[in-house]
Coordinates of C-alpha atoms in Angstrom, one line a residue:
Chain A
D1 CA 0.3 0.1 0.1
I2 CA 0.6 3.3 -0.5
Q3 CA 1.5 5.0 2.9
M4 CA 0.6 9.0 2.2
T5 CA 1.3 11.3 5.6
Q6 CA 0.1 14.8 5.8
S7 CA 2.3 17.6 7.9
P8 CA 1.5 19.6 10.1
S9 CA -0.8 18.1 11.6
S10 CA -2.7 20.6 13.0
L11 CA -2.2 24.5 13.0
S12 CA -3.5 27.6 14.3
A13 CA -4.2 30.4 11.4
S14 CA -5.5 34.2 11.8
V15 CA -7.6 35.3 9.1
G16 CA -5.8 36.8 5.5
D17 CA -2.6 34.0 6.7
R18 CA -1.0 32.2 3.5
V19 CA -1.8 28.7 5.0
T20 CA 1.3 25.6 3.4
I21 CA 0.1 22.4 4.4
T22 CA 1.7 19.1 3.2
C23 CA 1.4 15.6 1.3
R24 CA 4.5 12.9 0.7
A25 CA 3.9 9.6 -0.8
S26 CA 5.8 6.3 0.6
Q27 CA 6.6 6.0 -3.1
S28 CA 5.5 7.7 -6.6
I29 CA 2.6 8.6 -7.6
N30 CA 3.0 11.3 -10.4
S31 CA 0.5 13.1 -10.5
D32 CA -2.5 11.5 -8.7
L33 CA -3.4 12.9 -5.2
N34 CA -6.1 14.7 -4.7
W35 CA -6.9 16.8 -1.1
Y36 CA -10.8 17.2 0.1
Q37 CA -11.8 19.5 2.8
Q38 CA -14.0 18.1 6.0
K39 CA -15.6 20.5 8.2
P40 CA -17.4 18.7 11.7
G41 CA -20.2 16.8 10.9
K42 CA -20.2 16.4 7.2
A43 CA -19.2 14.8 4.6
P44 CA -15.7 14.9 2.8
R45 CA -15.7 17.9 0.3
L46 CA -13.3 17.3 -3.0
L47 CA -11.3 20.5 -3.5
I48 CA -7.9 20.4 -5.7
Y49 CA -8.0 17.1 -8.9
V50 CA -4.9 15.6 -9.7
A51 CA -3.1 18.0 -8.4
S52 CA -3.5 20.7 -9.0
S53 CA -7.2 21.0 -10.9
L54 CA -9.7 22.6 -9.1
Q55 CA -12.9 21.1 -8.4
T56 CA -16.0 23.3 -9.4
E57 CA -17.0 25.9 -7.3
V58 CA -14.0 25.6 -5.4
P59 CA -13.3 29.3 -4.2
S60 CA -9.7 30.7 -5.9
R61 CA -8.0 30.7 -3.0
F62 CA -6.9 27.6 -3.0
S63 CA -4.4 25.3 -5.1
G64 CA -1.9 22.5 -5.2
S65 CA 1.1 21.8 -6.4
G66 CA 3.1 19.0 -6.6
S67 CA 4.0 15.8 -8.2
G68 CA 5.7 11.9 -7.8
T69 CA 5.8 12.0 -3.8
D70 CA 5.9 15.5 -2.6
F71 CA 3.3 17.3 -2.2
T72 CA 1.0 20.9 -1.6
L73 CA -1.9 23.0 -0.8
T74 CA -2.0 26.6 0.3
I75 CA -5.0 28.9 1.3
S76 CA -3.8 32.1 -0.2
S77 CA -5.8 34.1 2.4
L78 CA -7.7 32.8 4.9
Q79 CA -11.3 32.5 5.8
P80 CA -13.1 31.4 8.0
E81 CA -14.0 29.2 7.3
D82 CA -11.9 27.0 5.7
S83 CA -11.6 25.9 9.6
A84 CA -11.9 22.1 8.5
T85 CA -9.9 19.2 8.7
Y86 CA -7.8 18.6 4.9
Y87 CA -6.6 15.8 4.0
C88 CA -5.1 14.6 0.8
Q89 CA -6.1 11.2 -1.3
Q90 CA -3.9 8.8 -3.6
S91 CA -5.5 7.4 -6.3
D92 CA -1.6 6.3 -8.2
S93 CA -3.5 2.5 -7.0
V94 CA -5.3 0.3 -5.0
P95 CA -6.0 0.4 -2.2
Y96 CA -6.3 4.2 -2.6
T97 CA -4.8 5.7 0.5
F98 CA -5.5 9.2 2.3
G99 CA -3.3 11.4 4.8
Q100 CA -4.2 11.2 8.2
G101 CA -5.6 14.4 7.7
T102 CA -4.5 18.5 8.8
R103 CA -6.8 20.1 11.1
L104 CA -6.8 24.0 11.0
E105 CA -7.7 25.4 12.9
I106 CA -8.6 29.8 12.6
K107 CA -7.2 32.6 15.9
Chain B
Q1 CA -27.4 16.9 -10.8
L2 CA -25.8 13.5 -8.8
Q3 CA -27.1 13.2 -5.1
L4 CA -25.9 10.0 -3.1
Q5 CA -27.3 8.8 -0.4
E6 CA -27.3 5.9 2.4
S7 CA -29.5 3.3 4.2
G8 CA -29.7 1.0 6.3
P9 CA -28.8 0.3 10.2
G10 CA -27.9 2.0 12.2
L11 CA -26.8 -0.2 15.2
V12 CA -25.0 -4.3 14.3
K13 CA -24.3 -6.7 16.5
P14 CA -20.2 -8.6 17.0
S15 CA -20.1 -10.7 15.0
E16 CA -23.1 -9.7 12.6
T17 CA -23.5 -8.5 9.2
L18 CA -23.4 -4.9 8.5
S19 CA -25.4 -4.4 5.3
L20 CA -26.1 -1.2 3.9
T21 CA -27.9 0.6 0.2
C22 CA -26.6 3.2 -0.9
T23 CA -29.0 5.1 -3.2
V24 CA -28.1 7.0 -6.8
S25 CA -30.5 9.7 -7.7
G26 CA -29.9 12.1 -10.4
V27 CA -27.5 10.1 -13.5
S28 CA -27.8 6.4 -14.0
I29 CA -25.8 4.3 -12.1
R30 CA -24.3 2.7 -15.6
N31 CA -22.7 5.9 -16.1
N32 CA -19.3 4.6 -17.5
T33 CA -17.6 7.7 -16.2
Y34 CA -18.3 6.3 -12.7
Y35 CA -16.6 3.4 -10.2
W36 CA -18.9 3.4 -7.2
G37 CA -18.1 2.7 -3.8
W38 CA -17.1 2.9 0.0
I39 CA -15.1 4.9 2.4
R40 CA -15.2 5.0 6.2
Q41 CA -14.4 6.7 9.3
P42 CA -14.3 5.9 12.3
P43 CA -15.1 8.4 15.1
G44 CA -12.2 11.1 15.0
K45 CA -10.9 9.5 13.3
G46 CA -8.7 8.8 9.7
L47 CA -10.9 7.7 5.9
E48 CA -10.1 4.9 5.0
W49 CA -11.9 3.6 1.7
I50 CA -12.7 -0.1 1.6
A51 CA -14.1 -1.0 -2.2
S52 CA -15.5 -0.1 -5.8
S53 CA -17.8 -0.9 -8.1
Y54 CA -18.0 -0.3 -12.0
Y55 CA -22.4 -0.5 -12.8
S56 CA -20.8 -4.6 -15.0
G57 CA -19.5 -6.0 -11.6
T58 CA -15.4 -5.3 -11.4
T59 CA -14.9 -4.2 -8.2
Y60 CA -12.0 -2.9 -6.1
Y61 CA -11.8 -3.9 -3.0
N62 CA -9.2 -2.5 0.6
P63 CA -7.3 -6.5 0.5
S64 CA -7.4 -5.0 4.6
L65 CA -10.5 -6.2 4.4
K66 CA -11.6 -8.0 0.9
S67 CA -12.1 -11.0 2.8
R68 CA -15.2 -9.7 5.2
V69 CA -16.5 -6.9 2.6
A70 CA -18.7 -7.7 0.0
I71 CA -20.5 -4.8 -3.5
S72 CA -22.3 -4.7 -5.9
V73 CA -25.2 -2.9 -8.1
D74 CA -28.1 -3.3 -8.4
T75 CA -28.5 -1.5 -12.6
S76 CA -32.3 -1.8 -11.6
R77 CA -32.7 0.4 -8.9
N78 CA -30.3 2.3 -9.8
Q79 CA -28.3 2.0 -5.5
F80 CA -24.7 -0.3 -5.1
S81 CA -24.8 -1.7 -1.5
L82 CA -22.0 -3.2 1.0
K83 CA -21.9 -6.1 3.2
L84 CA -19.0 -6.5 5.7
N85 CA -19.6 -9.5 8.0
S86 CA -18.0 -10.5 11.7
V87 CA -18.4 -7.1 12.8
T88 CA -16.4 -6.3 15.9
A89 CA -16.0 -2.6 17.6
A90 CA -13.9 -2.1 15.2
D91 CA -16.4 -1.4 12.4
T92 CA -17.8 1.2 14.7
A93 CA -18.1 4.3 11.6
I94 CA -19.5 6.6 10.1
Y95 CA -20.2 5.0 6.2
Y96 CA -19.7 7.0 3.1
C97 CA -21.4 6.3 0.3
V98 CA -18.9 7.8 -2.9
T99 CA -18.5 8.1 -6.6
L100 CA -15.8 7.9 -7.9
F101 CA -14.9 9.3 -11.4
S102 CA -13.0 8.1 -13.4
K103 CA -11.9 8.7 -16.1
S104 CA -7.6 9.3 -17.2
V105 CA -7.8 11.0 -13.5
N106 CA -10.1 9.9 -10.5
Y107 CA -11.3 11.3 -7.3
F108 CA -14.1 10.6 -4.9
D109 CA -16.8 13.1 -6.0
P110 CA -19.6 14.0 -4.8
W111 CA -20.0 12.0 -1.5
G112 CA -23.5 10.9 0.7
Q113 CA -23.9 12.9 3.7
G114 CA -22.5 9.1 5.5
T115 CA -24.4 7.0 8.4
L116 CA -23.0 5.5 11.0
V117 CA -23.0 2.3 11.8
T118 CA -21.9 1.5 15.5
V119 CA -21.6 -2.1 16.2
S120 CA -22.9 -3.8 19.8
S121 CA -24.3 -5.7 21.8

């Protein structure tokens, strides 16, 4: 199985800050990397697919980059509604696997 | 608009079989762009992919659960189902039915709202 490791596990930032979350795969997954946002009591929501493509209706302050084993999710200007847990997920091979999650708190 | 809705018992006894159904609306389950699947999340923990199936019967399972799990698609009802046998407390989780978009790229979207299944006597 491909292991996905996110860092940090949690972070706290202020409105307007630029925030970066990192995801590392245990082997190369090309660009087969997706990012999801999950708010308490809700199902995860797709934000970014194939590393850098923004899903429809996702605000442009979200962006993704990377390929191979190292990927990042960036929020350019943090908003209060961005408080959530973020997960990366590899779609390169079965079994599909997720990172452990990064909990983002707004100061 | 593609939507998914889970249904099934919220409480299952240890050693018994967990059975869930997902009703698909807004698109035919025969649509060749999609696989249909399940992901679970123990309370307060991360996400685990369980299985995915094409409408024609091609299936993929997580090896960690493969010996206990079965996924099936009912094209006549536009539904798909999950069965997990010999459950223990470790199978207590929110179970999400999901669409795996699969056309040169793969991603899970959309998701059902999720249903909490508790394994307890």
